[in-house]
């Protein structure tokens, strides 16, 4: 008999409606999986077993009364711990927020609850979402279910690890420079960053406000579409929320790719990309051509400068956003003789080294005499990149590339070399700077049995085209591998 923790969201939903099992049983299966895998992975910072079972019981009662709130009804999900949850500790992976219990929910949490989804708990992340490996968490690293000596990617590594191993059937993460897509690639999942503004940021603890966006992790393209549809839409509490109609998402999942114009990004097809990843992507390009798509090479020269621009813009915004964490109102407070000494001591002890590095970098970039030379120039690169994307989308419907330059790397391999760590985002950053949607779909394993991700980028508000291609990539790749750790039989470490 299939362990319920191994079901997709669609399979679990069908089983719930047939009466094969209850939401309580489904939730217990995910919690049981967490109970035997967490000592290996540390995917969660908080597991709310009591709250999850109460929500599952309510979901079962609603179904029994004839209420059906859609594909996520009764489905156990996880939420990255930089999205506030009423009554449940929210730390953003930082010591400076230790013990903070918010009095309100993020909009995405309310929307999941309105769909009768079951929130299992809060997942681990790089502190304030600053990182590419989930090693920067103040509460210890998360490990990759495919090889626990390797990272799961970051910064949403906890969400990716939980879905990959089956301790959640789906999850939400946030993506500022690749923090959904890169861990999705490294953990063998579908991960999507929607168009900036399509999902509310209200209640998301800000890293870089013009770049942050919330999106789904799932084991299938259809499941990812269901998650995104549940949380997308205008929110008056978010000043950057898109005011138009919510873009279509799942309408083209079964349309195939005949006649679709696909651009292969030249700047992400050669040097710096692992040869096994290049080969896997080339095989998929050929398969898509055989399926009727029209492929051509495209060039976005400004992508050469995207990494540099990002690591000026994002830290600059972070230096402003993180000024609110001062030991006065919430979280960690270290005593001092004066208010200034208390603030300085609280921040020195509360922020980890990577967060401190980015605050300093951002503050420097915004300082008098350097603003125009650094931050101003980075914004010009951003505009240039947006214009190049817009021009290219006149020629093609979507753009494709590898998601990550490497598969999952060893824990500790890059921590002493920040520049090497930053390069892990080289394939994903451009979409954040442009504000366009993009996603990752698994297309195979490398020689060491580690997942390889295939990235799809689409024009703003064209999520339907992204998911159309993603569904075809999924069909062609037939990726059905799961990590050996995805079992309820494994002994705790």
Tab-separated table of C-alpha atoms in Angstrom:
chain	number	residue	atom	x	y	z
A	1	UNK	CA	0.000	0.000	0.000
A	2	UNK	CA	1.283	3.466	-0.894
A	3	UNK	CA	2.305	5.566	2.090
A	4	UNK	CA	-0.037	8.562	2.141
A	5	UNK	CA	2.970	10.871	2.559
A	6	UNK	CA	4.102	9.897	-0.945
A	7	UNK	CA	0.919	11.033	-2.704
A	8	UNK	CA	0.801	14.108	-4.896
A	9	UNK	CA	-1.634	16.863	-3.957
A	10	UNK	CA	-3.916	15.791	-6.822
A	11	UNK	CA	-3.821	12.124	-5.775
A	12	UNK	CA	-4.435	13.001	-2.130
A	13	UNK	CA	-7.355	15.246	-3.046
A	14	UNK	CA	-8.960	12.509	-5.140
A	15	UNK	CA	-8.520	9.994	-2.308
A	16	UNK	CA	-10.081	12.370	0.213
A	17	UNK	CA	-13.133	12.875	-1.973
A	18	UNK	CA	-13.542	9.138	-2.570
A	19	UNK	CA	-13.379	8.548	1.160
A	20	UNK	CA	-10.280	6.335	0.894
A	21	UNK	CA	-8.778	8.162	3.875
A	22	UNK	CA	-9.315	11.321	5.899
A	23	UNK	CA	-7.377	14.557	6.136
A	24	UNK	CA	-6.426	13.553	9.682
A	25	UNK	CA	-4.897	10.318	8.351
A	26	UNK	CA	-3.135	12.212	5.565
A	27	UNK	CA	-1.804	14.765	8.047
A	28	UNK	CA	-0.662	12.048	10.432
A	29	UNK	CA	1.232	10.397	7.557
A	30	UNK	CA	3.128	13.617	6.841
A	31	UNK	CA	3.828	14.157	10.549
A	32	UNK	CA	5.027	10.559	10.871
A	33	UNK	CA	7.353	11.101	7.923
A	34	UNK	CA	8.672	14.227	9.606
A	35	UNK	CA	9.140	12.306	12.832
A	36	UNK	CA	11.590	9.896	11.237
A	37	UNK	CA	13.321	12.227	8.786
A	38	UNK	CA	13.738	15.475	10.703
A	39	UNK	CA	16.768	14.223	12.620
A	40	UNK	CA	18.420	13.642	9.234
A	41	UNK	CA	17.274	16.858	7.515
A	42	UNK	CA	16.175	19.638	9.894
A	43	UNK	CA	13.658	20.856	7.306
A	44	UNK	CA	11.350	22.409	9.926
A	45	UNK	CA	11.896	25.041	12.575
A	46	UNK	CA	8.404	24.537	14.005
A	47	UNK	CA	6.041	21.566	13.657
A	48	UNK	CA	2.553	22.451	14.880
A	49	UNK	CA	1.175	18.942	15.384
A	50	UNK	CA	-1.783	19.993	17.542
A	51	UNK	CA	-2.808	22.837	15.227
A	52	UNK	CA	-2.362	20.691	12.124
A	53	UNK	CA	-4.557	17.890	13.456
A	54	UNK	CA	-7.218	20.403	14.510
A	55	UNK	CA	-7.211	21.924	11.011
A	56	UNK	CA	-7.380	18.447	9.448
A	57	UNK	CA	-10.344	17.527	11.646
A	58	UNK	CA	-12.136	20.714	10.579
A	59	UNK	CA	-11.354	19.943	6.924
A	60	UNK	CA	-12.849	16.453	7.290
A	61	UNK	CA	-15.969	17.845	8.933
A	62	UNK	CA	-16.383	20.395	6.143
A	63	UNK	CA	-16.118	17.700	3.451
A	64	UNK	CA	-18.620	15.544	5.315
A	65	UNK	CA	-21.006	18.512	5.366
A	66	UNK	CA	-20.720	18.896	1.603
A	67	UNK	CA	-18.256	21.796	1.618
A	68	UNK	CA	-15.427	21.468	-0.891
A	69	UNK	CA	-12.940	24.314	-0.962
A	70	UNK	CA	-10.888	23.099	-3.902
A	71	UNK	CA	-7.700	21.147	-4.623
A	72	UNK	CA	-5.969	22.050	-1.335
A	73	UNK	CA	-8.869	21.082	0.931
A	74	UNK	CA	-7.433	18.846	3.667
A	75	UNK	CA	-3.926	18.813	2.171
A	76	UNK	CA	-0.963	19.077	4.602
A	77	UNK	CA	1.392	21.880	3.548
A	78	UNK	CA	4.418	23.709	4.938
A	79	UNK	CA	5.246	27.425	4.984
A	80	UNK	CA	8.693	29.045	4.957
A	81	UNK	CA	9.465	30.682	8.281
A	82	UNK	CA	9.684	34.217	6.894
A	83	UNK	CA	5.885	34.352	6.463
A	84	UNK	CA	4.166	35.398	9.661
A	85	UNK	CA	1.726	33.012	11.316
A	86	UNK	CA	-0.624	34.075	14.080
A	87	UNK	CA	0.164	32.235	17.317
A	88	UNK	CA	3.128	30.338	15.815
A	89	UNK	CA	6.731	31.471	16.230
A	90	UNK	CA	8.182	33.197	13.173
A	91	UNK	CA	11.953	33.724	13.154
A	92	UNK	CA	13.057	34.200	9.513
A	93	UNK	CA	15.891	31.862	10.526
A	94	UNK	CA	17.409	34.610	12.680
A	95	UNK	CA	18.361	34.768	16.334
A	96	UNK	CA	17.185	38.377	16.428
A	97	UNK	CA	13.566	37.166	16.021
A	98	UNK	CA	13.837	34.250	18.428
A	99	UNK	CA	10.582	33.904	20.341
A	100	UNK	CA	8.595	36.269	18.113
A	101	UNK	CA	4.965	35.086	17.888
A	102	UNK	CA	3.047	37.297	15.414
A	103	UNK	CA	-0.462	38.542	16.160
A	104	UNK	CA	-1.536	38.168	12.521
A	105	UNK	CA	-1.142	35.955	9.444
A	106	UNK	CA	0.522	36.669	6.146
A	107	UNK	CA	-2.043	36.972	3.356
A	108	UNK	CA	-0.836	33.727	1.779
A	109	UNK	CA	-1.388	31.879	5.068
A	110	UNK	CA	-4.931	33.231	5.343
A	111	UNK	CA	-5.615	32.217	1.750
A	112	UNK	CA	-4.377	28.662	2.340
A	113	UNK	CA	-6.501	28.439	5.478
A	114	UNK	CA	-9.532	29.709	3.563
A	115	UNK	CA	-9.032	26.806	1.157
A	116	UNK	CA	-9.043	24.441	4.184
A	117	UNK	CA	-5.397	23.506	3.672
A	118	UNK	CA	-3.598	22.116	6.719
A	119	UNK	CA	-0.503	24.070	7.824
A	120	UNK	CA	1.964	21.585	9.325
A	121	UNK	CA	4.570	24.097	10.411
A	122	UNK	CA	7.327	26.520	9.470
A	123	UNK	CA	10.372	25.502	7.449
A	124	UNK	CA	14.039	26.378	7.841
A	125	UNK	CA	15.759	28.994	5.681
A	126	UNK	CA	18.918	31.007	5.301
A	127	UNK	CA	18.657	33.879	7.785
A	128	UNK	CA	16.265	36.514	6.402
A	129	UNK	CA	16.368	34.500	3.132
A	130	UNK	CA	19.969	35.595	2.497
A	131	UNK	CA	21.759	32.587	1.071
A	132	UNK	CA	21.829	29.812	-1.493
A	133	UNK	CA	22.292	26.737	0.695
A	134	UNK	CA	20.212	27.040	3.918
A	135	UNK	CA	23.476	26.921	5.856
A	136	UNK	CA	23.044	30.490	7.132
A	137	UNK	CA	20.129	29.691	9.446
A	138	UNK	CA	20.775	30.640	13.066
A	139	UNK	CA	19.180	27.311	13.979
A	140	UNK	CA	21.453	25.039	11.955
A	141	UNK	CA	21.535	23.916	8.322
A	142	UNK	CA	18.973	21.870	6.433
A	143	UNK	CA	20.301	18.841	4.554
A	144	UNK	CA	19.351	17.486	1.143
A	145	UNK	CA	17.169	14.334	1.200
A	146	UNK	CA	19.023	12.987	-1.851
A	147	UNK	CA	22.366	13.121	-0.023
A	148	UNK	CA	22.458	14.399	3.542
A	149	UNK	CA	26.083	15.494	3.150
A	150	UNK	CA	24.864	18.079	0.623
A	151	UNK	CA	22.859	21.288	0.776
A	152	UNK	CA	19.211	21.449	-0.354
A	153	UNK	CA	19.785	24.834	-1.976
A	154	UNK	CA	18.544	28.080	-0.533
A	155	UNK	CA	17.218	30.139	0.827
A	156	UNK	CA	13.993	28.069	0.886
A	157	UNK	CA	15.873	24.828	1.521
A	158	UNK	CA	13.604	23.710	4.354
A	159	UNK	CA	10.479	23.896	2.198
A	160	UNK	CA	12.222	22.044	-0.636
A	161	UNK	CA	13.555	19.308	1.646
A	162	UNK	CA	10.168	18.801	3.311
A	163	UNK	CA	8.291	18.352	0.026
A	164	UNK	CA	11.034	16.214	-1.475
A	165	UNK	CA	11.084	13.818	1.477
A	166	UNK	CA	7.306	13.736	1.980
A	167	UNK	CA	6.964	15.548	5.310
A	168	UNK	CA	4.701	17.961	3.405
A	169	UNK	CA	2.772	17.432	0.175
A	170	UNK	CA	3.511	20.982	-0.946
A	171	UNK	CA	5.014	24.158	0.457
A	172	UNK	CA	5.456	27.876	0.023
A	173	UNK	CA	8.832	29.541	-0.324
A	174	UNK	CA	10.041	33.007	-1.219
A	175	UNK	CA	12.273	33.900	-4.138
A	176	UNK	CA	14.434	37.041	-4.181
A	177	UNK	CA	17.211	35.839	-6.501
A	178	UNK	CA	16.363	32.179	-7.063
A	179	UNK	CA	15.402	30.974	-3.601
A	180	UNK	CA	12.517	28.818	-4.848
A	181	UNK	CA	13.862	27.631	-8.191
A	182	UNK	CA	17.409	26.752	-7.117
A	183	UNK	CA	16.381	24.528	-4.159
A	184	UNK	CA	13.636	23.013	-6.322
A	185	UNK	CA	16.331	22.043	-8.832
A	186	UNK	CA	18.598	20.596	-6.140
A	187	UNK	CA	15.785	18.617	-4.501
A	188	UNK	CA	14.048	17.296	-7.641
A	189	UNK	CA	10.897	19.405	-7.405
A	190	UNK	CA	8.799	21.853	-9.373
A	191	UNK	CA	9.288	25.379	-8.033
A	192	UNK	CA	7.774	28.598	-9.400
A	193	UNK	CA	8.432	32.301	-8.870
A	194	UNK	CA	5.378	34.148	-10.216
A	195	UNK	CA	5.289	37.617	-11.724
A	196	UNK	CA	6.200	40.258	-9.147
A	197	UNK	CA	2.959	41.448	-7.551
A	198	UNK	CA	0.809	38.434	-8.448
A	199	UNK	CA	1.130	37.002	-4.920
A	200	UNK	CA	0.780	39.332	-1.929
A	201	UNK	CA	3.896	40.075	0.123
A	202	UNK	CA	1.828	41.210	3.111
A	203	UNK	CA	3.235	39.339	6.105
A	204	UNK	CA	6.400	38.271	4.297
A	205	UNK	CA	9.392	39.477	6.321
A	206	UNK	CA	11.155	41.618	3.753
A	207	UNK	CA	14.647	41.001	2.424
A	208	UNK	CA	14.606	43.103	-0.773
A	209	UNK	CA	11.147	44.536	-1.334
A	210	UNK	CA	11.404	45.115	-5.098
A	211	UNK	CA	12.577	41.528	-5.673
A	212	UNK	CA	10.874	39.270	-3.090
A	213	UNK	CA	8.040	37.066	-4.301
A	214	UNK	CA	6.223	34.072	-2.784
A	215	UNK	CA	5.659	30.889	-4.775
A	216	UNK	CA	5.058	27.131	-4.563
A	217	UNK	CA	7.071	23.944	-4.236
A	218	UNK	CA	5.428	20.721	-5.391
A	219	UNK	CA	6.209	17.294	-6.790
A	220	UNK	CA	4.283	17.939	-9.997
A	221	UNK	CA	3.473	20.829	-12.309
A	222	UNK	CA	-0.243	20.422	-11.700
A	223	UNK	CA	0.233	20.557	-7.940
A	224	UNK	CA	2.358	23.718	-8.268
A	225	UNK	CA	-0.406	25.307	-10.353
A	226	UNK	CA	-2.998	24.483	-7.679
A	227	UNK	CA	-0.854	26.037	-4.960
A	228	UNK	CA	-0.203	29.189	-6.948
A	229	UNK	CA	-3.867	29.604	-7.892
A	230	UNK	CA	-4.786	29.365	-4.200
A	231	UNK	CA	-2.564	32.249	-3.082
A	232	UNK	CA	-2.499	34.538	-6.143
A	233	UNK	CA	-4.595	37.657	-6.504
A	234	UNK	CA	-4.828	41.307	-5.533
A	235	UNK	CA	-4.369	42.279	-1.896
A	236	UNK	CA	-5.084	45.898	-0.864
A	237	UNK	CA	-2.748	45.486	2.127
A	238	UNK	CA	0.249	45.136	-0.233
A	239	UNK	CA	1.049	48.385	-2.073
A	240	UNK	CA	2.927	46.421	-4.758
A	241	UNK	CA	0.127	43.917	-5.361
A	242	UNK	CA	-0.996	43.661	-8.998
A	243	UNK	CA	-4.422	45.298	-9.354
A	244	UNK	CA	-5.485	43.629	-12.587
A	245	UNK	CA	-7.109	40.255	-13.083
A	246	UNK	CA	-5.161	37.334	-11.686
A	247	UNK	CA	-3.284	35.801	-14.622
A	248	UNK	CA	-4.402	32.437	-15.891
A	249	UNK	CA	-2.220	29.634	-14.591
A	250	UNK	CA	-3.453	26.133	-15.357
A	251	UNK	CA	-5.576	26.706	-18.468
A	252	UNK	CA	-2.904	25.445	-20.903
A	253	UNK	CA	-1.507	22.462	-18.990
A	254	UNK	CA	-2.745	19.989	-21.598
A	255	UNK	CA	-2.041	22.109	-24.676
A	256	UNK	CA	1.341	20.669	-25.665
A	257	UNK	CA	4.033	22.798	-27.294
A	258	UNK	CA	3.336	22.508	-31.015
A	259	UNK	CA	4.192	25.888	-32.559
A	260	UNK	CA	5.504	27.304	-29.291
A	261	UNK	CA	8.528	29.575	-29.789
A	262	UNK	CA	11.232	28.743	-27.259
A	263	UNK	CA	14.404	30.787	-26.834
A	264	UNK	CA	17.509	29.023	-25.517
A	265	UNK	CA	19.503	31.581	-23.542
A	266	UNK	CA	23.030	31.684	-24.943
A	267	UNK	CA	24.583	33.320	-21.869
A	268	UNK	CA	23.556	30.327	-19.707
A	269	UNK	CA	24.489	27.557	-22.105
A	270	UNK	CA	28.253	27.274	-21.795
A	271	UNK	CA	31.075	28.172	-19.427
A	272	UNK	CA	30.281	27.929	-15.739
A	273	UNK	CA	27.479	25.374	-16.188
A	274	UNK	CA	28.222	21.773	-15.201
A	275	UNK	CA	28.570	19.660	-18.391
A	276	UNK	CA	26.074	17.073	-17.107
A	277	UNK	CA	23.492	19.817	-16.609
A	278	UNK	CA	24.202	21.186	-20.081
A	279	UNK	CA	23.738	17.721	-21.563
A	280	UNK	CA	20.441	17.133	-19.731
A	281	UNK	CA	19.097	20.473	-20.932
A	282	UNK	CA	20.206	19.837	-24.518
A	283	UNK	CA	18.364	16.512	-24.491
A	284	UNK	CA	15.247	18.337	-23.359
A	285	UNK	CA	15.691	20.985	-26.076
A	286	UNK	CA	15.793	18.196	-28.672
A	287	UNK	CA	12.748	16.483	-27.163
A	288	UNK	CA	10.774	19.740	-27.233
A	289	UNK	CA	11.715	20.270	-30.864
A	290	UNK	CA	10.499	16.756	-31.652
A	291	UNK	CA	7.246	17.630	-29.868
A	292	UNK	CA	6.662	20.491	-32.300
A	293	UNK	CA	8.221	23.485	-30.556
A	294	UNK	CA	10.307	25.999	-32.476
A	295	UNK	CA	13.648	26.515	-30.725
A	296	UNK	CA	16.157	29.252	-31.401
A	297	UNK	CA	19.133	30.668	-29.537
A	298	UNK	CA	18.579	34.079	-27.974
A	299	UNK	CA	20.985	36.461	-26.272
A	300	UNK	CA	20.482	38.795	-23.320
A	301	UNK	CA	23.883	40.500	-23.014
A	302	UNK	CA	22.921	42.317	-19.807
A	303	UNK	CA	22.715	38.985	-17.967
A	304	UNK	CA	26.511	39.205	-17.746
A	305	UNK	CA	26.014	42.053	-15.266
A	306	UNK	CA	22.893	40.720	-13.525
A	307	UNK	CA	24.759	39.059	-10.655
A	308	UNK	CA	26.709	42.239	-9.871
A	309	UNK	CA	23.596	44.410	-10.113
A	310	UNK	CA	21.619	42.076	-7.864
A	311	UNK	CA	24.282	42.076	-5.153
A	312	UNK	CA	24.058	45.856	-5.002
A	313	UNK	CA	20.273	46.272	-5.217
A	314	UNK	CA	19.279	43.460	-2.852
A	315	UNK	CA	21.721	44.377	-0.036
A	316	UNK	CA	20.796	48.064	-0.390
A	317	UNK	CA	17.130	47.251	0.141
A	318	UNK	CA	18.023	44.822	2.945
A	319	UNK	CA	20.014	47.485	4.791
A	320	UNK	CA	16.860	49.621	4.919
A	321	UNK	CA	14.409	46.785	5.670
A	322	UNK	CA	16.446	45.272	8.490
A	323	UNK	CA	16.846	48.587	10.321
A	324	UNK	CA	13.549	47.795	12.090
A	325	UNK	CA	15.164	44.921	14.019
A	326	UNK	CA	16.685	46.887	16.875
A	327	UNK	CA	15.812	45.018	20.077
A	328	UNK	CA	13.166	47.552	21.051
A	329	UNK	CA	9.842	46.167	19.838
A	330	UNK	CA	10.183	42.393	19.416
A	331	UNK	CA	12.689	39.573	19.321
A	332	UNK	CA	16.116	39.479	20.931
A	333	UNK	CA	17.200	42.290	23.272
A	334	UNK	CA	20.694	42.585	24.724
A	335	UNK	CA	20.969	45.079	27.581
A	336	UNK	CA	23.191	48.151	27.314
A	337	UNK	CA	23.912	51.295	29.280
A	338	UNK	CA	22.056	53.430	26.739
A	339	UNK	CA	19.416	52.842	24.076
A	340	UNK	CA	22.090	53.098	21.386
A	341	UNK	CA	24.289	50.524	23.130
A	342	UNK	CA	21.307	48.193	23.569
A	343	UNK	CA	20.456	48.448	19.862
A	344	UNK	CA	24.044	47.911	18.772
A	345	UNK	CA	24.509	44.918	21.080
A	346	UNK	CA	21.186	43.371	20.037
A	347	UNK	CA	22.021	43.672	16.345
A	348	UNK	CA	25.589	42.444	16.813
A	349	UNK	CA	24.412	39.328	18.619
A	350	UNK	CA	21.177	38.852	16.704
A	351	UNK	CA	22.384	39.027	13.091
A	352	UNK	CA	24.535	36.274	11.610
A	353	UNK	CA	27.670	36.947	9.542
A	354	UNK	CA	26.018	36.746	6.093
A	355	UNK	CA	23.243	39.138	7.086
A	356	UNK	CA	25.778	41.521	8.603
A	357	UNK	CA	27.857	41.312	5.420
A	358	UNK	CA	24.898	42.255	3.241
A	359	UNK	CA	23.760	45.074	5.525
A	360	UNK	CA	27.253	46.555	5.371
A	361	UNK	CA	27.441	46.104	1.601
A	362	UNK	CA	24.034	47.708	1.110
A	363	UNK	CA	24.719	50.585	3.456
A	364	UNK	CA	27.975	51.287	1.635
A	365	UNK	CA	26.244	51.212	-1.764
A	366	UNK	CA	23.689	53.773	-0.548
A	367	UNK	CA	26.163	56.065	1.182
A	368	UNK	CA	26.921	59.603	0.069
A	369	UNK	CA	29.448	59.688	-2.735
A	370	UNK	CA	28.828	56.072	-3.758
A	371	UNK	CA	25.062	55.982	-4.431
A	372	UNK	CA	25.320	56.947	-8.108
A	373	UNK	CA	28.419	54.863	-8.766
A	374	UNK	CA	26.987	51.659	-7.285
A	375	UNK	CA	23.243	51.579	-6.573
A	376	UNK	CA	22.391	53.973	-9.399
A	377	UNK	CA	24.438	52.008	-11.930
A	378	UNK	CA	22.877	48.736	-10.762
A	379	UNK	CA	19.404	50.139	-11.370
A	380	UNK	CA	20.464	51.133	-14.892
A	381	UNK	CA	21.561	47.539	-15.518
A	382	UNK	CA	18.180	46.390	-14.230
A	383	UNK	CA	16.387	48.645	-16.706
A	384	UNK	CA	18.632	47.456	-19.527
A	385	UNK	CA	17.895	43.828	-18.631
A	386	UNK	CA	14.150	44.451	-18.546
A	387	UNK	CA	14.323	46.056	-21.980
A	388	UNK	CA	16.304	43.105	-23.368
A	389	UNK	CA	13.763	40.648	-21.974
A	390	UNK	CA	10.886	42.649	-23.465
A	391	UNK	CA	12.553	42.770	-26.885
A	392	UNK	CA	13.334	39.052	-26.799
A	393	UNK	CA	9.742	38.193	-25.893
A	394	UNK	CA	8.715	39.811	-29.158
A	395	UNK	CA	10.584	36.952	-30.883
A	396	UNK	CA	9.853	34.000	-28.564
A	397	UNK	CA	7.096	32.948	-26.167
A	398	UNK	CA	9.384	31.684	-23.399
A	399	UNK	CA	13.096	31.452	-22.606
A	400	UNK	CA	14.806	28.353	-21.199
A	401	UNK	CA	18.088	27.574	-19.471
A	402	UNK	CA	19.520	25.435	-16.676
A	403	UNK	CA	18.169	26.403	-13.252
A	404	UNK	CA	21.455	26.063	-11.386
A	405	UNK	CA	25.072	25.912	-12.593
A	406	UNK	CA	25.652	22.807	-10.442
A	407	UNK	CA	23.711	20.091	-8.723
A	408	UNK	CA	23.656	20.079	-4.912
A	409	UNK	CA	27.091	20.826	-3.481
A	410	UNK	CA	28.602	19.593	-0.230
A	411	UNK	CA	27.716	21.243	3.062
A	412	UNK	CA	30.556	23.596	3.955
A	413	UNK	CA	31.993	23.612	0.427
A	414	UNK	CA	31.242	27.266	-0.312
A	415	UNK	CA	30.718	28.874	3.097
A	416	UNK	CA	34.244	30.300	3.235
A	417	UNK	CA	33.921	31.835	-0.247
A	418	UNK	CA	30.929	34.206	-0.505
A	419	UNK	CA	31.549	34.952	-4.186
A	420	UNK	CA	31.424	31.241	-5.045
A	421	UNK	CA	28.169	30.955	-3.080
A	422	UNK	CA	26.687	33.990	-4.839
A	423	UNK	CA	27.441	32.403	-8.227
A	424	UNK	CA	24.970	29.623	-7.340
A	425	UNK	CA	22.235	32.134	-8.280
A	426	UNK	CA	23.707	33.099	-11.649
A	427	UNK	CA	20.942	31.391	-13.654
A	428	UNK	CA	17.983	32.670	-11.652
A	429	UNK	CA	18.683	36.303	-10.726
A	430	UNK	CA	17.739	37.852	-14.078
A	431	UNK	CA	14.042	36.958	-13.701
A	432	UNK	CA	13.872	38.642	-10.307
A	433	UNK	CA	15.458	41.821	-11.635
A	434	UNK	CA	12.970	41.850	-14.520
A	435	UNK	CA	10.002	40.907	-12.316
A	436	UNK	CA	8.962	38.158	-14.732
A	437	UNK	CA	7.703	34.656	-13.826
A	438	UNK	CA	10.010	31.668	-13.992
A	439	UNK	CA	10.050	28.095	-12.768
A	440	UNK	CA	12.147	24.971	-12.472
A	441	UNK	CA	11.185	21.440	-13.491
A	442	UNK	CA	13.334	18.352	-12.791
A	443	UNK	CA	14.642	16.649	-15.935
A	444	UNK	CA	16.996	13.951	-14.667
A	445	UNK	CA	19.800	12.917	-12.345
A	446	UNK	CA	23.540	13.402	-12.655
A	447	UNK	CA	26.094	10.584	-12.319
A	448	UNK	CA	25.938	10.886	-8.520
A	449	UNK	CA	22.160	10.538	-8.461
A	450	UNK	CA	21.467	14.219	-7.793
A	451	UNK	CA	18.545	16.064	-9.461
A	452	UNK	CA	18.984	18.464	-12.387
A	453	UNK	CA	16.620	21.401	-12.897
A	454	UNK	CA	15.382	22.961	-16.156
A	455	UNK	CA	14.399	26.641	-15.958
A	456	UNK	CA	11.531	28.249	-17.859
A	457	UNK	CA	11.144	32.046	-18.029
A	458	UNK	CA	8.064	33.815	-19.412
A	459	UNK	CA	6.850	37.389	-19.905
A	460	UNK	CA	5.138	39.178	-17.016
A	461	UNK	CA	1.634	37.842	-16.306
A	462	UNK	CA	2.113	34.938	-18.727
A	463	UNK	CA	2.141	32.209	-16.088
A	464	UNK	CA	-0.122	30.115	-18.307
A	465	UNK	CA	2.635	29.859	-20.951
A	466	UNK	CA	5.191	28.976	-18.281
A	467	UNK	CA	2.992	26.179	-16.963
A	468	UNK	CA	2.148	25.037	-20.495
A	469	UNK	CA	5.821	24.398	-21.228
A	470	UNK	CA	6.483	23.050	-17.733
A	471	UNK	CA	3.764	20.433	-18.174
A	472	UNK	CA	5.289	19.284	-21.458
A	473	UNK	CA	8.794	19.169	-19.956
A	474	UNK	CA	7.385	17.065	-17.135
A	475	UNK	CA	5.754	14.660	-19.595
A	476	UNK	CA	8.914	14.347	-21.686
A	477	UNK	CA	11.308	13.990	-18.743
A	478	UNK	CA	9.174	11.391	-16.940
A	479	UNK	CA	11.040	12.227	-13.774
A	480	UNK	CA	9.633	9.981	-11.070
A	481	UNK	CA	12.694	9.418	-8.893
A	482	UNK	CA	12.441	10.034	-5.145
A	483	UNK	CA	15.223	10.274	-2.566
A	484	UNK	CA	15.934	7.113	-0.598
A	485	UNK	CA	15.144	9.042	2.563
A	486	UNK	CA	11.518	9.478	1.426
A	487	UNK	CA	10.186	6.645	3.604
A	488	UNK	CA	8.535	6.308	6.969
A	489	UNK	CA	10.696	3.242	7.673
A	490	UNK	CA	14.001	5.080	8.071
A	491	UNK	CA	15.432	5.205	11.576
A	492	UNK	CA	16.015	8.615	13.151
A	493	UNK	CA	19.650	9.716	13.059
